[in-house]
mmCIF file of C-alpha atoms in Angstrom:
data_model
loop_
_atom_site.group_PDB
_atom_site.id
_atom_site.type_symbol
_atom_site.label_atom_id
_atom_site.label_comp_id
_atom_site.label_asym_id
_atom_site.label_seq_id
_atom_site.Cartn_x
_atom_site.Cartn_y
_atom_site.Cartn_z
ATOM 1 C CA UNK M 1 121.572 111.141 118.562
ATOM 2 C CA UNK M 2 124.587 111.556 120.828
ATOM 3 C CA UNK M 3 123.937 110.858 124.504
ATOM 4 C CA UNK M 4 126.008 112.091 127.448
ATOM 5 C CA UNK M 5 126.307 109.396 130.115
ATOM 6 C CA UNK M 6 128.529 108.411 133.060
ATOM 7 C CA UNK M 7 131.480 107.655 130.743
ATOM 8 C CA UNK M 8 131.769 111.412 130.127
ATOM 9 C CA UNK M 9 131.987 112.357 133.822
ATOM 10 C CA UNK M 10 134.895 114.847 134.063
ATOM 11 C CA UNK M 11 135.808 113.414 137.490
ATOM 12 C CA UNK M 12 136.584 109.910 136.150
ATOM 13 C CA UNK M 13 140.197 108.874 136.629
ATOM 14 C CA UNK M 14 142.170 106.026 135.112
ATOM 15 C CA UNK M 15 144.914 103.786 136.447
ATOM 16 C CA UNK M 16 146.702 104.625 133.159
ATOM 17 C CA UNK M 17 148.466 107.683 134.584
ATOM 18 C CA UNK M 18 149.001 109.446 131.242
ATOM 19 C CA UNK M 19 145.209 109.441 130.714
ATOM 20 C CA UNK M 20 144.862 111.743 133.744
ATOM 21 C CA UNK M 21 147.152 114.423 132.280
ATOM 22 C CA UNK M 22 144.982 117.503 131.585
ATOM 23 C CA UNK M 23 146.832 118.005 128.282
ATOM 24 C CA UNK M 24 146.181 114.539 126.830
ATOM 25 C CA UNK M 25 143.892 114.078 123.851
ATOM 26 C CA UNK M 26 142.973 110.616 125.145
ATOM 27 C CA UNK M 27 141.591 110.767 128.704
ATOM 28 C CA UNK M 28 139.259 108.058 129.992
ATOM 29 C CA UNK M 29 136.330 110.188 128.768
ATOM 30 C CA UNK M 30 137.619 109.916 125.156
ATOM 31 C CA UNK M 31 138.373 106.335 124.097
ATOM 32 C CA UNK M 32 138.625 106.447 120.290
ATOM 33 C CA UNK M 33 138.891 103.318 118.181
ATOM 34 C CA UNK M 34 141.828 102.994 115.824
ATOM 35 C CA UNK M 35 143.410 100.465 113.508
ATOM 36 C CA UNK M 36 147.054 99.656 114.227
ATOM 37 C CA UNK M 37 149.937 97.227 114.189
ATOM 38 C CA UNK M 38 153.297 97.269 115.920
ATOM 39 C CA UNK M 39 155.746 99.547 114.132
ATOM 40 C CA UNK M 40 158.099 97.814 111.685
ATOM 41 C CA UNK M 41 156.212 94.536 111.875
ATOM 42 C CA UNK M 42 154.433 92.425 109.317
ATOM 43 C CA UNK M 43 151.417 91.999 111.587
ATOM 44 C CA UNK M 44 147.970 92.511 110.145
ATOM 45 C CA UNK M 45 146.269 95.716 111.170
ATOM 46 C CA UNK M 46 143.833 95.212 114.039
ATOM 47 C CA UNK M 47 141.528 97.165 116.332
ATOM 48 C CA UNK M 48 142.744 99.220 119.240
ATOM 49 C CA UNK M 49 141.546 101.954 121.557
ATOM 50 C CA UNK M 50 143.688 104.923 122.608
ATOM 51 C CA UNK M 51 144.016 105.834 126.290
ATOM 52 C CA UNK M 52 146.645 108.390 127.308
ATOM 53 C CA UNK M 53 149.976 107.428 125.732
ATOM 54 C CA UNK M 54 148.918 103.778 125.480
ATOM 55 C CA UNK M 55 146.885 101.682 123.096
ATOM 56 C CA UNK M 56 144.528 98.885 124.120
ATOM 57 C CA UNK M 57 144.919 95.847 121.864
ATOM 58 C CA UNK M 58 141.321 94.636 121.605
ATOM 59 C CA UNK M 59 142.382 91.204 120.337
ATOM 60 C CA UNK M 60 144.419 90.693 123.493
ATOM 61 C CA UNK M 61 141.530 91.776 125.731
ATOM 62 C CA UNK M 62 139.437 88.955 124.299
ATOM 63 C CA UNK M 63 142.275 86.477 124.773
ATOM 64 C CA UNK M 64 142.461 87.626 128.405
ATOM 65 C CA UNK M 65 138.672 87.054 128.759
ATOM 66 C CA UNK M 66 138.055 90.610 129.956
ATOM 67 C CA UNK M 67 134.660 91.085 128.304
ATOM 68 C CA UNK M 68 131.262 89.490 128.704
ATOM 69 C CA UNK M 69 129.536 87.400 126.073
ATOM 70 C CA UNK M 70 127.445 90.453 125.148
ATOM 71 C CA UNK M 71 130.567 92.147 123.825
ATOM 72 C CA UNK M 72 131.203 89.188 121.550
ATOM 73 C CA UNK M 73 128.042 90.126 119.662
ATOM 74 C CA UNK M 74 129.630 93.362 118.434
ATOM 75 C CA UNK M 75 130.688 92.712 114.819
ATOM 76 C CA UNK M 76 133.792 94.900 114.980
ATOM 77 C CA UNK M 77 135.152 92.847 117.869
ATOM 78 C CA UNK M 78 134.378 89.392 116.576
ATOM 79 C CA UNK M 79 136.317 90.327 113.442
ATOM 80 C CA UNK M 80 139.500 91.156 115.339
ATOM 81 C CA UNK M 81 141.621 88.823 113.202
ATOM 82 C CA UNK M 82 140.571 90.433 109.940
ATOM 83 C CA UNK M 83 142.573 93.228 108.367
ATOM 84 C CA UNK M 84 140.493 96.345 108.887
ATOM 85 C CA UNK M 85 140.260 99.952 107.853
ATOM 86 C CA UNK M 86 138.862 102.597 110.157
ATOM 87 C CA UNK M 87 135.939 103.241 107.796
ATOM 88 C CA UNK M 88 135.152 99.505 107.773
ATOM 89 C CA UNK M 89 135.314 99.521 111.537
ATOM 90 C CA UNK M 90 132.575 102.133 111.844
ATOM 91 C CA UNK M 91 130.028 100.648 109.432
ATOM 92 C CA UNK M 92 126.896 99.036 110.825
ATOM 93 C CA UNK M 93 127.582 99.213 114.560
ATOM 94 C CA UNK M 94 124.367 99.460 116.542
ATOM 95 C CA UNK M 95 124.468 102.435 118.901
ATOM 96 C CA UNK M 96 123.385 100.436 121.969
ATOM 97 C CA UNK M 97 126.186 97.857 121.567
ATOM 98 C CA UNK M 98 128.710 100.619 120.911
ATOM 99 C CA UNK M 99 127.676 102.369 124.123
ATOM 100 C CA UNK M 100 127.780 99.145 126.178
ATOM 101 C CA UNK M 101 131.242 98.289 124.905
ATOM 102 C CA UNK M 102 132.560 101.784 125.602
ATOM 103 C CA UNK M 103 131.165 101.584 129.130
ATOM 104 C CA UNK M 104 132.883 98.204 129.647
ATOM 105 C CA UNK M 105 136.239 99.522 128.450
ATOM 106 C CA UNK M 106 135.886 102.637 130.608
ATOM 107 C CA UNK M 107 135.102 100.514 133.673
ATOM 108 C CA UNK M 108 138.208 98.364 133.113
ATOM 109 C CA UNK M 109 140.385 101.459 132.724
ATOM 110 C CA UNK M 110 138.992 103.285 135.765
ATOM 111 C CA UNK M 111 140.794 103.493 139.085
ATOM 112 C CA UNK M 112 137.937 101.494 140.632
ATOM 113 C CA UNK M 113 138.685 98.266 138.717
ATOM 114 C CA UNK M 114 139.723 95.174 140.675
ATOM 115 C CA UNK M 115 143.427 94.355 141.005
ATOM 116 C CA UNK M 116 142.944 91.110 139.055
ATOM 117 C CA UNK M 117 141.204 92.830 136.131
ATOM 118 C CA UNK M 118 143.821 95.587 136.083
ATOM 119 C CA UNK M 119 146.661 93.057 135.974
ATOM 120 C CA UNK M 120 145.004 91.194 133.100
ATOM 121 C CA UNK M 121 144.226 94.444 131.268
ATOM 122 C CA UNK M 122 147.767 95.835 131.661
ATOM 123 C CA UNK M 123 149.029 92.967 129.488
ATOM 124 C CA UNK M 124 146.815 94.289 126.674
ATOM 125 C CA UNK M 125 148.433 97.742 126.559
ATOM 126 C CA UNK M 126 151.058 98.795 124.042
ATOM 127 C CA UNK M 127 152.854 102.165 124.102
ATOM 128 C CA UNK M 128 151.268 104.182 121.272
ATOM 129 C CA UNK M 129 154.688 105.342 120.082
ATOM 130 C CA UNK M 130 155.497 101.718 119.253
ATOM 131 C CA UNK M 131 152.530 101.493 116.869
ATOM 132 C CA UNK M 132 151.834 102.275 113.249
ATOM 133 C CA UNK M 133 148.286 103.417 112.535
ATOM 134 C CA UNK M 134 146.303 102.355 109.464
#
């Protein structure tokens, strides 16, 4: 069952300016997972999350130590070095962990995040137009 919670609050704003555009498909209230790599690279496809005109590189967020140990229990995130398909990404994720992770990402992208966390998180963003999606 789908549950509306604080991550869907229409008043939430992000420090990613393009996510606050009323015409974007990817505001802070809609943080879809995707599989991507940098365009014209030989990188393996990996997990990302869209926000505005940017993409969050989940692998880099773990390298920057932005998430708690609880997030490490989510199978899709511990497998960030594996080549993935979007259908493989969605299989077997417990709803509670999915919700907790989404809440964590939303908190880090909100305008209320600390300056230190924002600085560390900014290094994990890639312009979406520089990415190829799998």
